[in-house]
mmCIF file of C-alpha atoms in Angstrom:
data_model
loop_
_atom_site.group_PDB
_atom_site.id
_atom_site.type_symbol
_atom_site.label_atom_id
_atom_site.label_comp_id
_atom_site.label_asym_id
_atom_site.label_seq_id
_atom_site.Cartn_x
_atom_site.Cartn_y
_atom_site.Cartn_z
ATOM 1 C CA MET A 1 21.499 56.508 -67.180
ATOM 2 C CA ARG A 2 20.862 59.909 -68.650
ATOM 3 C CA GLU A 3 21.147 62.888 -66.362
ATOM 4 C CA PRO A 4 17.839 64.542 -65.451
ATOM 5 C CA LEU A 5 16.961 67.643 -67.394
ATOM 6 C CA PHE A 6 16.032 69.688 -64.347
ATOM 7 C CA ARG A 7 17.832 69.642 -61.016
ATOM 8 C CA THR A 8 16.325 70.645 -57.747
ATOM 9 C CA ARG A 9 17.421 73.868 -56.079
ATOM 10 C CA ASP A 10 19.582 71.993 -53.556
ATOM 11 C CA GLU A 11 21.506 70.026 -56.191
ATOM 12 C CA PRO A 12 24.948 71.310 -57.173
ATOM 13 C CA SER A 13 25.569 72.903 -60.509
ATOM 14 C CA PRO A 14 27.375 70.520 -62.866
ATOM 15 C CA LEU A 15 31.045 71.079 -63.493
ATOM 16 C CA PRO A 16 31.875 71.983 -67.079
ATOM 17 C CA ASP A 17 33.304 69.323 -69.357
ATOM 18 C CA PHE A 18 36.967 70.323 -69.290
ATOM 19 C CA CYS A 19 37.652 68.197 -72.379
ATOM 20 C CA SER A 20 35.083 69.998 -74.512
ATOM 21 C CA LEU A 21 36.323 72.463 -77.098
ATOM 22 C CA PRO A 22 34.345 75.482 -75.765
ATOM 23 C CA VAL A 23 35.764 75.049 -72.257
ATOM 24 C CA LEU A 24 39.317 74.473 -73.511
ATOM 25 C CA PHE A 25 39.004 77.523 -75.759
ATOM 26 C CA THR A 26 37.891 79.620 -72.776
ATOM 27 C CA LEU A 27 40.842 78.402 -70.717
ATOM 28 C CA LEU A 28 43.299 79.017 -73.560
ATOM 29 C CA VAL A 29 42.034 82.554 -74.149
ATOM 30 C CA THR A 30 42.195 83.326 -70.425
ATOM 31 C CA GLY A 31 45.737 81.973 -70.194
ATOM 32 C CA ALA A 32 46.886 83.859 -73.297
ATOM 33 C CA LEU A 33 45.426 87.110 -71.948
ATOM 34 C CA ALA A 34 47.184 86.563 -68.620
ATOM 35 C CA ALA A 35 50.509 85.906 -70.372
ATOM 36 C CA THR A 36 50.040 89.018 -72.497
ATOM 37 C CA VAL A 37 49.304 91.184 -69.453
ATOM 38 C CA VAL A 38 52.400 89.869 -67.652
ATOM 39 C CA TRP A 39 54.531 90.522 -70.757
ATOM 40 C CA LEU A 40 53.197 94.052 -71.105
ATOM 41 C CA ALA A 41 53.669 94.741 -67.402
ATOM 42 C CA ALA A 42 57.325 93.694 -67.632
ATOM 43 C CA GLY A 43 57.975 96.700 -69.888
ATOM 44 C CA ASN A 44 60.217 94.867 -72.384
ATOM 45 C CA HIS A 45 57.846 95.002 -75.350
ATOM 46 C CA ARG A 46 60.517 93.996 -77.849
ATOM 47 C CA ASP A 47 61.243 90.621 -76.295
ATOM 48 C CA PHE A 48 58.944 88.693 -78.622
ATOM 49 C CA SER A 49 60.873 85.464 -78.136
ATOM 50 C CA GLY A 50 60.117 85.552 -74.419
ATOM 51 C CA TYR A 51 56.489 86.328 -75.160
ATOM 52 C CA SER A 52 56.302 83.386 -77.579
ATOM 53 C CA VAL A 53 57.797 81.045 -75.004
ATOM 54 C CA GLY A 54 55.340 82.341 -72.402
ATOM 55 C CA ILE A 55 52.373 81.684 -74.693
ATOM 56 C CA LEU A 56 53.713 78.197 -75.460
ATOM 57 C CA PHE A 57 54.135 77.466 -71.745
ATOM 58 C CA VAL A 58 50.627 78.709 -70.942
ATOM 59 C CA THR A 59 49.135 76.630 -73.767
ATOM 60 C CA TRP A 60 50.889 73.506 -72.529
ATOM 61 C CA LEU A 61 49.819 74.275 -68.952
ATOM 62 C CA VAL A 62 46.176 74.773 -69.954
ATOM 63 C CA LEU A 63 46.136 71.467 -71.829
ATOM 64 C CA VAL A 64 47.602 69.676 -68.800
ATOM 65 C CA LEU A 65 45.001 71.284 -66.524
ATOM 66 C CA GLY A 66 42.195 70.466 -68.915
ATOM 67 C CA VAL A 67 43.188 66.797 -69.208
ATOM 68 C CA MET A 68 43.640 66.372 -65.455
ATOM 69 C CA LEU A 69 40.340 68.036 -64.562
ATOM 70 C CA CYS A 70 38.590 66.105 -67.322
ATOM 71 C CA LEU A 71 39.863 62.788 -65.944
ATOM 72 C CA LEU A 72 38.862 63.764 -62.391
ATOM 73 C CA ARG A 73 35.493 65.327 -63.312
ATOM 74 C CA ALA A 74 33.429 62.216 -62.530
ATOM 75 C CA TRP A 75 34.966 62.005 -59.052
ATOM 76 C CA LEU A 76 34.646 65.737 -58.434
ATOM 77 C CA GLN A 77 31.001 65.757 -59.492
ATOM 78 C CA ARG A 78 30.121 63.250 -56.773
ATOM 79 C CA LEU A 79 31.125 65.735 -54.067
ATOM 80 C CA PRO A 80 28.221 67.500 -52.324
ATOM 81 C CA GLY A 81 27.244 71.147 -52.590
ATOM 82 C CA HIS A 82 29.888 73.527 -53.917
ATOM 83 C CA LEU A 83 32.765 71.172 -53.124
ATOM 84 C CA PRO A 84 33.272 70.175 -56.801
ATOM 85 C CA TYR A 85 34.293 73.739 -57.630
ATOM 86 C CA ILE A 86 36.374 74.145 -54.470
ATOM 87 C CA ALA A 87 38.162 70.838 -55.098
ATOM 88 C CA ALA A 88 38.813 71.774 -58.734
ATOM 89 C CA TRP A 89 40.305 75.082 -57.596
ATOM 90 C CA LEU A 90 42.509 73.344 -55.035
ATOM 91 C CA LEU A 91 43.735 70.900 -57.688
ATOM 92 C CA ILE A 92 44.790 73.713 -60.000
ATOM 93 C CA MET A 93 47.540 74.968 -57.704
ATOM 94 C CA PRO A 94 49.578 71.731 -57.242
ATOM 95 C CA ILE A 95 49.207 70.954 -60.965
ATOM 96 C CA VAL A 96 50.489 74.409 -61.926
ATOM 97 C CA GLY A 97 53.232 74.248 -59.283
ATOM 98 C CA THR A 98 54.456 70.861 -60.504
ATOM 99 C CA ALA A 99 54.349 71.920 -64.170
ATOM 100 C CA SER A 100 56.201 75.145 -63.374
ATOM 101 C CA TRP A 101 58.878 73.299 -61.432
ATOM 102 C CA VAL A 102 59.334 70.858 -64.354
ATOM 103 C CA ALA A 103 59.529 73.744 -66.874
ATOM 104 C CA HIS A 104 62.134 75.573 -64.763
ATOM 105 C CA GLY A 105 64.130 72.383 -64.371
ATOM 106 C CA LEU A 106 64.132 71.804 -68.137
ATOM 107 C CA ASP A 107 65.256 75.392 -68.731
ATOM 108 C CA GLU A 108 68.187 74.948 -66.364
ATOM 109 C CA SER A 109 69.123 71.501 -67.682
ATOM 110 C CA LEU A 110 69.086 72.622 -71.317
ATOM 111 C CA ARG A 111 70.717 75.968 -70.398
ATOM 112 C CA MET A 112 68.273 77.900 -72.531
ATOM 113 C CA GLY A 113 68.268 80.878 -70.170
ATOM 114 C CA LEU A 114 64.615 81.678 -70.814
ATOM 115 C CA LEU A 115 63.738 82.020 -67.134
ATOM 116 C CA SER A 116 65.657 84.628 -65.155
ATOM 117 C CA ASP A 117 63.889 84.066 -61.824
ATOM 118 C CA GLY A 118 64.827 81.347 -59.397
ATOM 119 C CA ALA A 119 62.820 78.147 -59.222
ATOM 120 C CA THR A 120 61.028 79.113 -56.002
ATOM 121 C CA THR A 121 60.025 82.553 -57.272
ATOM 122 C CA PHE A 122 58.931 81.207 -60.656
ATOM 123 C CA VAL A 123 56.797 78.453 -59.127
ATOM 124 C CA PHE A 124 55.287 80.742 -56.473
ATOM 125 C CA ASP A 125 54.357 83.448 -58.991
ATOM 126 C CA ASN A 126 52.740 80.958 -61.345
ATOM 127 C CA VAL A 127 50.784 79.297 -58.541
ATOM 128 C CA LEU A 128 49.552 82.683 -57.302
ATOM 129 C CA ILE A 129 48.460 83.744 -60.785
ATOM 130 C CA ALA A 130 46.800 80.361 -61.348
ATOM 131 C CA ALA A 131 44.944 80.622 -58.034
ATOM 132 C CA LEU A 132 43.538 84.040 -58.911
ATOM 133 C CA LEU A 133 42.656 83.169 -62.498
ATOM 134 C CA GLY A 134 41.332 79.743 -61.476
ATOM 135 C CA ALA A 135 38.989 81.289 -58.934
ATOM 136 C CA ALA A 136 37.742 83.783 -61.514
ATOM 137 C CA ILE A 137 37.206 81.235 -64.308
ATOM 138 C CA LEU A 138 35.556 78.678 -62.027
ATOM 139 C CA ARG A 139 33.283 81.428 -60.741
ATOM 140 C CA TYR A 140 32.381 82.192 -64.344
ATOM 141 C CA PHE A 141 31.585 78.524 -65.035
ATOM 142 C CA TYR A 142 29.507 78.353 -61.856
ATOM 143 C CA VAL A 143 27.474 81.457 -62.716
ATOM 144 C CA ALA A 144 26.973 80.160 -66.268
ATOM 145 C CA ALA A 145 25.754 76.814 -64.896
ATOM 146 C CA GLN A 146 23.366 78.576 -62.516
ATOM 147 C CA TRP A 147 22.023 80.649 -65.399
ATOM 148 C CA ARG A 148 21.404 77.515 -67.447
ATOM 149 C CA LEU A 149 19.611 75.885 -64.514
ATOM 150 C CA ARG A 150 17.361 78.926 -64.141
ATOM 151 C CA LEU A 151 16.710 78.878 -67.877
ATOM 152 C CA ALA A 152 15.821 75.203 -67.598
ATOM 153 C CA ALA A 153 13.390 75.945 -64.764
ATOM 154 C CA VAL A 154 11.734 78.735 -66.756
ATOM 155 C CA THR A 155 11.474 76.533 -69.824
ATOM 156 C CA ARG A 156 10.040 73.693 -67.739
ATOM 157 C CA ALA A 157 7.395 76.035 -66.361
ATOM 158 C CA GLN A 158 6.507 77.188 -69.870
ATOM 159 C CA VAL A 159 6.246 73.608 -71.096
ATOM 160 C CA GLU A 160 4.047 72.642 -68.158
ATOM 161 C CA ALA A 161 1.822 75.639 -68.805
ATOM 162 C CA LEU A 162 1.542 74.642 -72.449
ATOM 163 C CA GLN A 163 0.781 71.035 -71.552
ATOM 164 C CA ALA A 164 -1.808 72.030 -68.970
ATOM 165 C CA ARG A 165 -3.681 74.304 -71.353
ATOM 166 C CA ILE A 166 -6.231 72.890 -73.757
ATOM 167 C CA ARG A 167 -7.994 75.639 -75.635
ATOM 168 C CA PRO A 168 -11.622 75.600 -74.508
ATOM 169 C CA HIS A 169 -12.981 76.177 -77.992
ATOM 170 C CA PHE A 170 -11.157 73.082 -79.276
ATOM 171 C CA LEU A 171 -12.439 70.956 -76.397
ATOM 172 C CA PHE A 172 -16.031 72.137 -76.770
ATOM 173 C CA ASN A 173 -15.994 71.734 -80.537
ATOM 174 C CA SER A 174 -14.542 68.240 -80.225
ATOM 175 C CA MET A 175 -17.150 67.178 -77.677
ATOM 176 C CA ASN A 176 -19.920 68.611 -79.833
ATOM 177 C CA THR A 177 -18.537 66.642 -82.763
ATOM 178 C CA VAL A 178 -18.570 63.457 -80.694
ATOM 179 C CA ALA A 179 -22.142 64.119 -79.549
ATOM 180 C CA ALA A 180 -23.273 64.656 -83.135
ATOM 181 C CA LEU A 181 -21.550 61.481 -84.337
ATOM 182 C CA ILE A 182 -22.867 59.118 -81.678
ATOM 183 C CA PRO A 183 -26.349 58.580 -83.216
ATOM 184 C CA VAL A 184 -25.198 58.532 -86.852
ATOM 185 C CA ASP A 185 -21.692 57.005 -86.778
ATOM 186 C CA PRO A 186 -20.775 55.411 -83.440
ATOM 187 C CA ALA A 187 -17.484 54.033 -84.813
ATOM 188 C CA ALA A 188 -16.325 57.503 -85.859
ATOM 189 C CA ALA A 189 -17.392 58.868 -82.473
ATOM 190 C CA GLU A 190 -15.336 56.189 -80.741
ATOM 191 C CA ARG A 191 -12.278 56.975 -82.868
ATOM 192 C CA THR A 192 -12.690 60.667 -82.087
ATOM 193 C CA VAL A 193 -12.810 59.978 -78.360
ATOM 194 C CA GLU A 194 -9.645 57.882 -78.650
ATOM 195 C CA ASP A 195 -7.889 60.639 -80.593
ATOM 196 C CA LEU A 196 -9.001 63.221 -78.062
ATOM 197 C CA ALA A 197 -7.769 61.006 -75.215
ATOM 198 C CA GLU A 198 -4.315 60.775 -76.808
ATOM 199 C CA LEU A 199 -4.173 64.547 -77.209
ATOM 200 C CA PHE A 200 -5.134 65.037 -73.578
ATOM 201 C CA ARG A 201 -2.620 62.436 -72.442
ATOM 202 C CA ALA A 202 0.149 64.313 -74.221
ATOM 203 C CA ALA A 203 -1.093 67.764 -73.215
ATOM 204 C CA LEU A 204 -1.470 66.871 -69.552
ATOM 205 C CA GLY A 205 1.999 65.379 -69.333
ATOM 206 C CA GLN A 206 1.198 61.712 -68.855
ATOM 207 C CA HIS A 207 4.278 60.680 -70.850
ATOM 208 C CA GLU A 208 7.752 60.491 -69.428
ATOM 209 C CA GLN A 209 9.619 63.754 -69.139
ATOM 210 C CA GLY A 210 12.167 64.594 -71.770
ATOM 211 C CA ASP A 211 12.101 64.329 -75.523
ATOM 212 C CA GLY A 212 9.757 62.370 -77.640
ATOM 213 C CA THR A 213 10.455 61.536 -81.255
ATOM 214 C CA LEU A 214 9.431 63.118 -84.507
ATOM 215 C CA GLY A 215 7.430 60.000 -85.340
ATOM 216 C CA GLU A 216 5.435 60.306 -82.121
ATOM 217 C CA GLU A 217 4.763 63.991 -82.757
ATOM 218 C CA LEU A 218 3.567 63.295 -86.315
ATOM 219 C CA ALA A 219 1.240 60.572 -85.004
ATOM 220 C CA LEU A 220 -0.169 63.117 -82.545
ATOM 221 C CA LEU A 221 -0.683 65.566 -85.409
ATOM 222 C CA ASP A 222 -2.626 62.924 -87.318
ATOM 223 C CA ARG A 223 -4.967 62.450 -84.362
ATOM 224 C CA TYR A 224 -5.471 66.196 -84.050
ATOM 225 C CA LEU A 225 -6.177 66.535 -87.765
ATOM 226 C CA ALA A 226 -8.616 63.629 -87.653
ATOM 227 C CA ILE A 227 -10.695 65.517 -85.062
ATOM 228 C CA GLU A 228 -10.565 68.788 -86.972
ATOM 229 C CA GLN A 229 -11.382 66.970 -90.218
ATOM 230 C CA LEU A 230 -14.648 65.729 -88.738
ATOM 231 C CA ARG A 231 -15.517 69.256 -87.631
ATOM 232 C CA LEU A 232 -14.454 71.179 -90.732
ATOM 233 C CA GLY A 233 -15.080 68.493 -93.319
ATOM 234 C CA GLU A 234 -13.910 69.271 -96.840
ATOM 235 C CA ARG A 235 -12.923 72.774 -95.800
ATOM 236 C CA LEU A 236 -9.763 71.350 -94.250
ATOM 237 C CA ARG A 237 -7.361 69.778 -96.710
ATOM 238 C CA VAL A 238 -3.927 68.563 -95.669
ATOM 239 C CA GLN A 239 -0.897 68.067 -97.885
ATOM 240 C CA ARG A 240 1.949 66.007 -96.403
ATOM 241 C CA GLU A 241 5.516 65.895 -97.700
ATOM 242 C CA LEU A 242 7.347 64.254 -94.819
ATOM 243 C CA ASP A 243 8.927 61.123 -96.298
ATOM 244 C CA ASP A 244 12.524 62.334 -95.936
ATOM 245 C CA LEU A 245 12.330 62.952 -92.173
ATOM 246 C CA PRO A 246 13.894 60.477 -89.704
ATOM 247 C CA PRO A 247 11.074 59.267 -87.396
ATOM 248 C CA GLY A 248 13.489 58.696 -84.512
ATOM 249 C CA PHE A 249 14.752 62.281 -84.456
ATOM 250 C CA PRO A 250 14.484 63.588 -80.827
ATOM 251 C CA LEU A 251 11.869 66.305 -80.553
ATOM 252 C CA PRO A 252 10.377 68.097 -77.532
ATOM 253 C CA ARG A 253 6.838 66.925 -76.952
ATOM 254 C CA LEU A 254 4.004 69.085 -78.257
ATOM 255 C CA LEU A 255 6.383 71.222 -80.293
ATOM 256 C CA LEU A 256 4.592 71.006 -83.642
ATOM 257 C CA GLN A 257 0.982 70.544 -82.500
ATOM 258 C CA PRO A 258 0.485 74.199 -81.393
ATOM 259 C CA LEU A 259 1.832 75.380 -84.751
ATOM 260 C CA LEU A 260 -0.547 73.114 -86.641
ATOM 261 C CA GLU A 261 -3.447 74.214 -84.432
ATOM 262 C CA ASN A 262 -2.618 77.837 -85.220
ATOM 263 C CA ALA A 263 -2.524 77.006 -88.932
ATOM 264 C CA VAL A 264 -6.015 75.481 -88.775
ATOM 265 C CA ARG A 265 -7.491 78.079 -86.470
ATOM 266 C CA HIS A 266 -6.067 81.199 -88.130
ATOM 267 C CA GLY A 267 -5.616 79.977 -91.699
ATOM 268 C CA VAL A 268 -8.426 77.560 -92.594
ATOM 269 C CA GLN A 269 -11.252 78.182 -90.134
ATOM 270 C CA PRO A 270 -11.821 81.876 -91.061
ATOM 271 C CA LEU A 271 -12.208 81.014 -94.767
ATOM 272 C CA ARG A 272 -15.651 79.970 -95.941
ATOM 273 C CA GLU A 273 -14.151 77.784 -98.642
ATOM 274 C CA GLY A 274 -11.461 76.456 -96.310
ATOM 275 C CA GLY A 275 -7.930 75.845 -97.456
ATOM 276 C CA VAL A 276 -4.894 73.589 -97.602
ATOM 277 C CA VAL A 277 -2.501 73.128 -94.682
ATOM 278 C CA THR A 278 0.892 71.909 -95.861
ATOM 279 C CA LEU A 279 3.265 69.855 -93.738
ATOM 280 C CA ARG A 280 6.656 69.656 -95.415
ATOM 281 C CA GLY A 281 9.962 68.300 -94.193
ATOM 282 C CA GLU A 282 13.381 67.622 -95.653
ATOM 283 C CA ARG A 283 17.037 67.199 -94.793
ATOM 284 C CA ARG A 284 19.315 70.123 -95.527
ATOM 285 C CA GLY A 285 22.920 69.316 -94.807
ATOM 286 C CA ASP A 286 23.303 68.532 -91.116
ATOM 287 C CA ALA A 287 19.802 69.739 -90.228
ATOM 288 C CA ILE A 288 16.180 68.932 -90.885
ATOM 289 C CA VAL A 289 13.701 71.592 -91.918
ATOM 290 C CA ILE A 290 10.005 71.331 -91.072
ATOM 291 C CA GLU A 291 7.494 73.767 -92.562
ATOM 292 C CA ILE A 292 3.848 74.290 -91.695
ATOM 293 C CA ALA A 293 2.002 76.536 -94.144
ATOM 294 C CA ASN A 294 -1.611 77.723 -94.237
ATOM 295 C CA PRO A 295 -3.673 80.146 -96.295
ATOM 296 C CA LEU A 296 -3.390 83.789 -95.348
ATOM 297 C CA PRO A 297 -6.896 85.251 -94.776
ATOM 298 C CA SER A 298 -7.552 88.828 -95.815
ATOM 299 C CA SER A 299 -8.318 89.688 -92.162
ATOM 300 C CA PRO A 300 -6.576 87.916 -89.257
ATOM 301 C CA ALA A 301 -8.601 85.680 -86.985
ATOM 302 C CA ARG A 302 -9.443 87.064 -83.574
ATOM 303 C CA GLY A 303 -7.670 85.804 -80.495
ATOM 304 C CA GLY A 304 -4.193 85.407 -81.919
ATOM 305 C CA ASN A 305 -1.488 86.765 -79.628
ATOM 306 C CA GLY A 306 1.624 84.924 -80.811
ATOM 307 C CA HIS A 307 2.264 83.235 -77.447
ATOM 308 C CA GLY A 308 2.300 79.771 -79.015
ATOM 309 C CA LEU A 309 4.906 80.728 -81.598
ATOM 310 C CA ASP A 310 7.017 82.549 -78.990
ATOM 311 C CA SER A 311 6.931 79.479 -76.769
ATOM 312 C CA VAL A 312 8.051 77.283 -79.659
ATOM 313 C CA ARG A 313 10.930 79.672 -80.382
ATOM 314 C CA ARG A 314 12.110 79.565 -76.765
ATOM 315 C CA ARG A 315 11.838 75.791 -76.555
ATOM 316 C CA VAL A 316 13.744 75.292 -79.816
ATOM 317 C CA ALA A 317 16.494 77.710 -78.741
ATOM 318 C CA PHE A 318 16.823 75.998 -75.368
ATOM 319 C CA ARG A 319 16.728 72.457 -76.755
ATOM 320 C CA TYR A 320 18.939 72.803 -79.842
ATOM 321 C CA GLY A 321 21.047 75.901 -79.229
ATOM 322 C CA PRO A 322 22.069 78.645 -81.685
ATOM 323 C CA ARG A 323 22.274 76.288 -84.658
ATOM 324 C CA ALA A 324 18.487 75.995 -84.657
ATOM 325 C CA ALA A 325 16.144 78.600 -86.076
ATOM 326 C CA VAL A 326 12.421 79.307 -86.192
ATOM 327 C CA GLN A 327 11.161 81.634 -88.892
ATOM 328 C CA ALA A 328 7.564 82.693 -89.423
ATOM 329 C CA GLY A 329 5.863 85.129 -91.741
ATOM 330 C CA PRO A 330 3.793 85.554 -94.889
ATOM 331 C CA GLN A 331 5.145 84.210 -98.162
ATOM 332 C CA GLY A 332 2.865 85.296 -100.954
ATOM 333 C CA GLU A 333 -0.668 84.221 -100.104
ATOM 334 C CA ARG A 334 0.397 81.772 -97.404
ATOM 335 C CA TYR A 335 1.732 82.023 -93.875
ATOM 336 C CA VAL A 336 4.729 79.749 -93.331
ATOM 337 C CA VAL A 337 6.394 78.641 -90.106
ATOM 338 C CA SER A 338 9.767 77.008 -90.693
ATOM 339 C CA LEU A 339 11.822 75.121 -88.111
ATOM 340 C CA GLN A 340 15.469 74.294 -88.787
ATOM 341 C CA LEU A 341 16.739 71.750 -86.282
ATOM 342 C CA PRO A 342 20.317 70.388 -86.210
ATOM 343 C CA LEU A 343 20.743 66.645 -86.534
ATOM 344 C CA GLU A 344 23.678 66.698 -84.108
ATOM 345 C CA ASN A 345 23.358 68.666 -80.889
ATOM 346 C CA LYS A 346 26.094 70.201 -78.853
ATOM 347 C CA GLU A 347 26.833 69.321 -75.284
ATOM 348 C CA SER A 348 23.905 69.400 -72.929
ATOM 349 C CA GLY A 349 25.248 71.797 -70.432
ATOM 350 C CA ASP A 350 25.698 74.518 -73.008
ATOM 351 C CA ALA A 351 22.246 74.449 -74.466
ATOM 352 C CA ARG A 352 19.911 72.204 -72.758
ATOM 353 C CA LEU A 353 21.201 70.352 -69.689
ATOM 354 C CA ASP A 354 19.320 67.343 -70.502
ATOM 355 C CA ARG A 355 20.058 66.705 -73.300
ATOM 356 C CA ARG A 356 17.894 64.840 -71.659
#
C-alpha cells in the first residue's frame, strides 16, 4: 500500500532512504569533511598519502553504513516515536567499531604501516567521531523530515481551501443559466446540472485524497467549459492541442481548472467580441509541458489578485520538486501560463511525501 501523504502530529517522521543518492552524497560529504578536519588538525599537511587512505577508508565506511541502514530501514521504521532515529544512531557505533577493527587488522596483517595508533585507540577514536557526526547528521535528517511534514500540512490546508471555495459569481451565473435553459432546452439544462455537480464533487473533495490523472483533469475542464460555453456562447472559443499528453500522468486534483477559469474570467469575459482560449500540451524530453493561453485585454479585469496562480505554483513545487516550473506572463497579445512537469519524480520524502 502507498504511504499516506500527510501524517498526523503524533506519527514519527520517516527515516531517510539511506540507499538513495542524495542521502549517500550527504553522508559522503560529511565523512570527507570530517577526514579533512582530522588531517588538518594533525599538522602534517604534506602527508597526502595518509590523507588519501583516510578518504578511502571513510568512503568505504560510509557505503557500509548506508547499506546496513538501508537494509534495516523497514525494521527501524516500525519502531514508535523517535526510536527509529535513536536505534539508527546506536547501530552506527558497532558498525563503525567493527569496520575500524577490521581495517586495523588488515593494516597489521599486510604490514602497510598506515595506522600508527594501536587497535584500541584507533577503534575508540573512530567510534567517538562516528557517534558525534551520526548524532548531528541524524538530527539534520530529522529536522528536514519535520520541515517536509509541515510543508505538507500547509499545502494540504491550501488545497482544502481551494477545494472548498467555489467562486460565487460562477455559481450564480451557472444557476441562472440552468434556470434560463429549463423552459427552452431541458436536456441542456440537465447536462449543465450534471456538469456542475461534477465540478462541485471535485471542488468539495469527494474524491479520494492524493493525485488524480491528467485525463480526469481534462474531463473536468471539458465540463467547466461546457457550462461557460452556454453562458458566453460564441464569445468563448476553445482551441485544444492535447493529443500528445499521456492521460494517465499523475496530476494533483484541480490543478488546471483554476488556471482555465482565470483565462476565461480575465481573458475572454471582459472582451465584447470574446476570444480564443488555447489548451496546448506536448512532451519535451523527460517532461510534459501544458500551456493555457487567453487574449490579453487592454485593461485587466477587476478582482484578480494572483492567489490562484500562486497556489498552483506552490502545489507544483511541492508535488514535483525543483525539476518542475510554472511560468506566466504576457506573450504578445496573449497571456500564457506554462507548466513544465517531469515525467519521472524523485523520491517522495524529498519533495512530496506522498508521492502519494
